Amino acid sequence: MNRLDRTRSPAQGSTFTAHGPSYASVSDAGRPGSSRARPYATNSGGGMKARLGRFIDSFRREDGAGSSQFAFHVTDTDADHDGDDGFSGRRPADVVVVREHQGSRYYDLRSANAKTASTLLARELKGRHLQMIAISGSIGTGLFVASGKALSQGGPASLLLAYLIVGVMLWCTVQALGEMAVVFPVAGSFSAFSTRFLDPSWGFAMGWNYALQWIVVLPLEIIAAALTIEYWNSEVEKAIFVTVFLIIIVLINLTGIKGYGEAEFVFAIVKVTAVVGFILLGIVINIGGTPTSGYIGGTYWHDPGAFNNGFKGLCAVFVTAAFAFAGTELVGLAAAETANPMKSLPTAIKQVFWRITLFYIVSLTLVGLLVPYTEPRLLGAANIADATASPFVIAIESAGATVLPSVFNVIILVAVISVGNSSVFGASRTLAALAEQGQAPRVFAYVDRRGRPLVAILSVSSVGLLAYLANYQAHARVFDWLLAVSGLSTIFTWASTCLAHIRLRKAWSYRNRSLEDMAFRAQAGVVGSWVGLICNLFVLAAQLWVAISPVGGEEWSARDLAENFFVQCLALPVVLVFWIGHKLWFRTSFVRVEDMDIDTGRRDFGRLGIIKAQEEEERQSWPRWKRLYRVIC
């Protein structure tokens, strides 16, 4: 074995294991492989030919030519003996072992960890981008439209209770994710953490589970946007708007991570303004009444009632609530493309508290006060994207004939485009990370010189062509099966994140590492991760029960019951097939605490102790209100 057979690989435990700003955002001077070294880009006058050359060159593969990091190739036998690789004692910290195996079915966990840590994705997201993604990045049909179905199934009390439980569960989950993402700002986030801290096969299943979730959400949201147009004109040709929305989403993602961040920043401002406006309007309507009634108060909580369909009605709301909250975890996925994750991520993670409290709990409380669960339009929704069944629109319409319902439908339109935009981001980054880890076709790992996972973006965007099924008369059934793939995906992702955090803390303690070495610690600690994990398992069990024995399904045929079960729980067999298939193929095992890699890709933050001491000194001078504010913000 040639000990000097070297290939570039990230430095294990290095502070600089991830690439910085994209090719387009840094000076080209002195950079190997830069466009200024090419004949067509040397025109000092910046003519059309030079600009065209630079544009074409930006799509070329980013090969990481500027990296000086490397790895030694050793065999399995060599890797098990210290000093046998040409070094005495421990290997240097800047060497990552790439293990080779005599058999063909061997999953190289060390190499997978190293590759996600050395991502070539551009680091251009700023703090304001992350904060807006955390606050309102995925507010869309799940809140504005699907909450109507949840209200009709469970009543206002079940709606509020289910969203509150899922909100607490999500807060604990995002806190755990934030801790891992700040310490390990690696590509792939969820799947990478599950692969590293749990089991490579489970990480494979979680990665594909999450990618498929967002892949199917893309056409779903585009169809939702096209159907929202029907609010103004039911005769309009849906294919025209499908084309418009698909082009907008694709172009935003092709502008790079900075373009995505700016678009989400604008979308978020619109959505936040809309929700705050609805809350103020809802209070006025509830106190002042509608043109046909006086003060409303809690009337609808008494007649027709607070609950519908009892405990089963409550369980039926849980998955709808999870669908509405899905996407909050994207803030963790964006860590690998953030300029300063240590500074930006903690603040963004804390903003989730306000998103849950203000945008979901308060707004849905008002919805339950303004719209009875017996409202015919709630029960007559054609599908989850039927904007005419939005309880928000129905509540506003109850105030009388004004322009506000049309305005709010425009907000719904912006929201679904935003979620469609996020779906391309989430799916493409997950596919690229899976490819880097050897868990997806290698072509998805293609990253161009502007730091874009180009092949993954184009592949995910092509699935959006399914949105042309909006013209198909039975598109509602297509909607149901698309949702079936993504329905439980979020629950699996969140549960795995909590479990991975618990395992990381165990390994951290096993290596006698201090929690003070972490730049950010989950406010809920390990207890919060246990709470999140148990709640996720409870929601999963509740969904299985409702799928087997659905609300109002007493008179259903056996065929209808079977179809309903798979529509509700299709994600479960999909995850099991991925997990078991990968495990049988590679014969992977659960990652033991003593074998867990908690160094590769870790941000050491060399001056962390000094920074924390300075922050604590500054904090002592703050008034009490500011200290409390900074805890939750």
XYZ file of C-alpha atoms in Angstrom, residues 56-285:
230
model
C -20.447 30.394 -18.761
C -17.455 29.721 -16.541
C -19.594 30.081 -13.410
C -21.430 26.861 -14.350
C -18.221 24.838 -14.404
C -17.580 22.401 -11.592
C -16.014 23.828 -8.449
C -13.139 21.438 -7.868
C -11.858 22.951 -4.627
C -8.497 23.639 -6.191
C -7.625 26.074 -3.458
C -7.660 23.412 -0.759
C -4.410 22.119 0.660
C -6.025 19.442 2.774
C -5.460 15.771 2.133
C -6.143 12.252 3.351
C -4.120 9.079 3.619
C -5.565 5.891 2.174
C -5.216 2.929 4.517
C -6.786 -0.493 4.670
C -9.230 -1.626 7.326
C -6.455 -3.541 9.047
C -4.112 -0.566 9.038
C -6.799 1.736 10.390
C -7.158 -0.370 13.494
C -3.518 0.049 14.580
C -2.068 3.349 15.740
C 1.322 4.073 14.281
C 0.922 1.686 11.334
C 0.134 4.473 8.900
C 3.555 6.053 8.961
C 2.984 8.144 12.054
C 4.007 7.448 15.610
C 1.137 7.682 18.082
C -1.944 9.646 17.019
C -2.393 10.856 13.472
C -2.059 14.573 12.895
C -5.300 16.528 13.278
C -5.259 17.588 9.623
C -5.357 14.031 8.258
C -8.583 12.215 7.544
C -8.434 8.482 7.038
C -10.150 7.207 3.899
C -10.639 3.543 4.626
C -10.510 0.891 1.943
C -12.120 -2.500 2.274
C -11.574 -5.788 0.514
C -15.286 -6.293 -0.007
C -17.382 -4.218 -2.405
C -20.186 -3.532 0.065
C -18.645 -1.281 2.652
C -19.937 2.071 3.797
C -17.066 4.431 4.582
C -18.454 6.478 7.455
C -15.244 8.447 8.056
C -15.059 9.564 4.448
C -18.757 10.508 4.483
C -18.249 12.687 7.561
C -15.237 14.348 5.964
C -17.005 15.167 2.704
C -20.033 16.813 4.323
C -17.612 18.938 6.364
C -15.769 20.161 3.261
C -18.789 21.384 1.353
C -18.152 23.576 -1.684
C -21.494 25.329 -1.243
C -21.269 29.120 -1.047
C -21.412 30.666 2.422
C -23.388 33.827 1.674
C -26.446 33.714 3.945
C -26.513 36.531 6.488
C -28.121 36.783 9.893
C -31.207 38.604 8.617
C -31.787 35.869 6.029
C -31.644 33.135 8.664
C -33.915 35.024 11.036
C -36.608 35.445 8.402
C -36.280 31.804 7.308
C -36.702 30.758 10.950
C -39.635 33.094 11.585
C -41.743 32.513 8.485
C -39.796 30.446 5.971
C -42.445 27.734 5.571
C -45.669 29.572 6.381
C -47.895 28.543 3.499
C -50.818 26.257 2.758
C -50.228 24.327 5.986
C -51.257 27.344 8.076
C -53.444 29.395 5.763
C -55.434 26.600 4.088
C -54.931 23.151 5.657
C -55.846 24.512 9.094
C -59.416 24.705 7.772
C -59.617 20.925 7.424
C -58.065 20.533 10.868
C -60.667 22.906 12.326
C -63.545 20.962 10.765
C -62.191 17.633 12.031
C -61.257 18.535 15.583
C -62.933 21.818 16.484
C -61.238 24.999 17.764
C -59.963 23.503 21.044
C -58.388 20.501 19.304
C -56.884 22.823 16.698
C -55.284 25.000 19.361
C -54.157 22.095 21.551
C -52.616 20.099 18.692
C -50.716 23.088 17.299
C -49.520 23.946 20.810
C -48.201 20.415 21.443
C -46.511 20.246 18.041
C -45.144 23.750 18.647
C -43.493 22.706 21.924
C -42.170 19.587 20.208
C -40.751 21.667 17.369
C -39.147 24.212 19.705
C -37.283 21.423 21.512
C -36.268 19.895 18.178
C -34.982 23.140 16.673
C -33.002 23.900 19.819
C -31.282 20.502 19.518
C -30.705 21.063 15.809
C -29.257 24.515 16.471
C -26.696 23.147 18.901
C -25.503 20.516 16.432
C -25.548 22.879 13.450
C -23.448 25.560 15.178
C -20.817 23.069 16.315
C -20.956 21.094 13.042
C -22.097 23.422 10.205
C -21.915 20.566 7.693
C -23.820 19.944 4.486
C -26.919 17.810 4.747
C -27.613 18.611 8.391
C -30.345 16.079 9.335
C -29.155 13.150 7.253
C -25.505 13.896 8.088
C -26.220 13.963 11.832
C -28.257 10.744 11.667
C -25.497 9.084 9.634
C -22.766 10.206 12.015
C -24.438 9.825 15.415
C -27.027 7.063 14.875
C -26.608 4.647 11.971
C -25.423 5.189 8.360
C -28.429 3.257 7.055
C -30.830 5.343 9.118
C -29.086 8.486 7.882
C -29.565 7.224 4.324
C -33.280 6.688 4.984
C -33.665 10.088 6.660
C -31.854 11.860 3.839
C -34.026 10.365 1.124
C -37.111 10.758 3.298
C -36.425 14.478 3.659
C -35.480 14.951 0.012
C -38.639 13.191 -1.186
C -40.715 15.291 1.189
C -39.596 18.523 -0.454
C -39.511 17.066 -3.968
C -43.235 16.278 -3.841
C -44.034 19.543 -2.047
C -42.770 21.511 -5.071
C -45.501 20.456 -7.545
C -47.996 20.490 -4.699
C -47.302 24.142 -3.904
C -47.280 25.154 -7.561
C -50.678 23.511 -8.015
C -51.845 25.304 -4.874
C -50.719 28.630 -6.337
C -52.498 27.922 -9.636
C -55.684 26.925 -7.812
C -55.527 30.067 -5.681
C -55.982 32.076 -8.894
C -59.425 30.459 -9.198
C -60.587 32.651 -6.333
C -60.794 35.515 -8.824
C -61.486 33.578 -12.030
C -62.484 29.918 -12.063
C -62.271 29.742 -15.859
C -58.609 30.670 -16.043
C -56.187 28.259 -17.729
C -54.164 26.752 -14.879
C -51.258 25.662 -17.102
C -50.364 29.300 -17.768
C -49.900 30.070 -14.096
C -48.169 26.762 -13.415
C -45.579 27.818 -15.999
C -45.202 31.296 -14.495
C -44.797 30.062 -10.927
C -42.404 27.262 -11.897
C -40.167 29.672 -13.834
C -40.110 32.124 -10.902
C -39.103 29.415 -8.422
C -36.412 27.949 -10.675
C -34.895 31.351 -11.476
C -34.717 32.308 -7.801
C -32.825 29.120 -6.957
C -30.490 29.483 -9.930
C -29.383 32.908 -8.699
C -27.547 31.118 -5.881
C -27.931 30.972 -2.125
C -27.790 34.745 -1.763
C -30.660 35.144 -4.229
C -32.647 32.533 -2.326
C -31.961 34.328 0.950
C -33.026 37.714 -0.421
C -36.207 36.274 -1.955
C -37.140 34.563 1.313
C -36.405 37.777 3.184
C -38.934 39.651 1.037
C -41.493 36.823 1.141
C -41.128 36.627 4.922
C -41.784 40.339 5.381
C -44.992 40.002 3.358
C -46.159 36.954 5.339
C -45.274 38.410 8.728
C -47.090 41.639 7.881
C -50.138 39.656 6.737
C -50.333 37.516 9.874
C -49.907 40.503 12.194
C -52.559 42.372 10.188
C -54.929 39.393 10.424
C -54.431 39.206 14.196
C -55.323 42.884 14.615
C -58.294 42.591 12.236
C -59.451 39.385 13.928
C -59.520 41.081 17.320
C -61.573 43.933 15.879
C -64.030 41.537 14.214
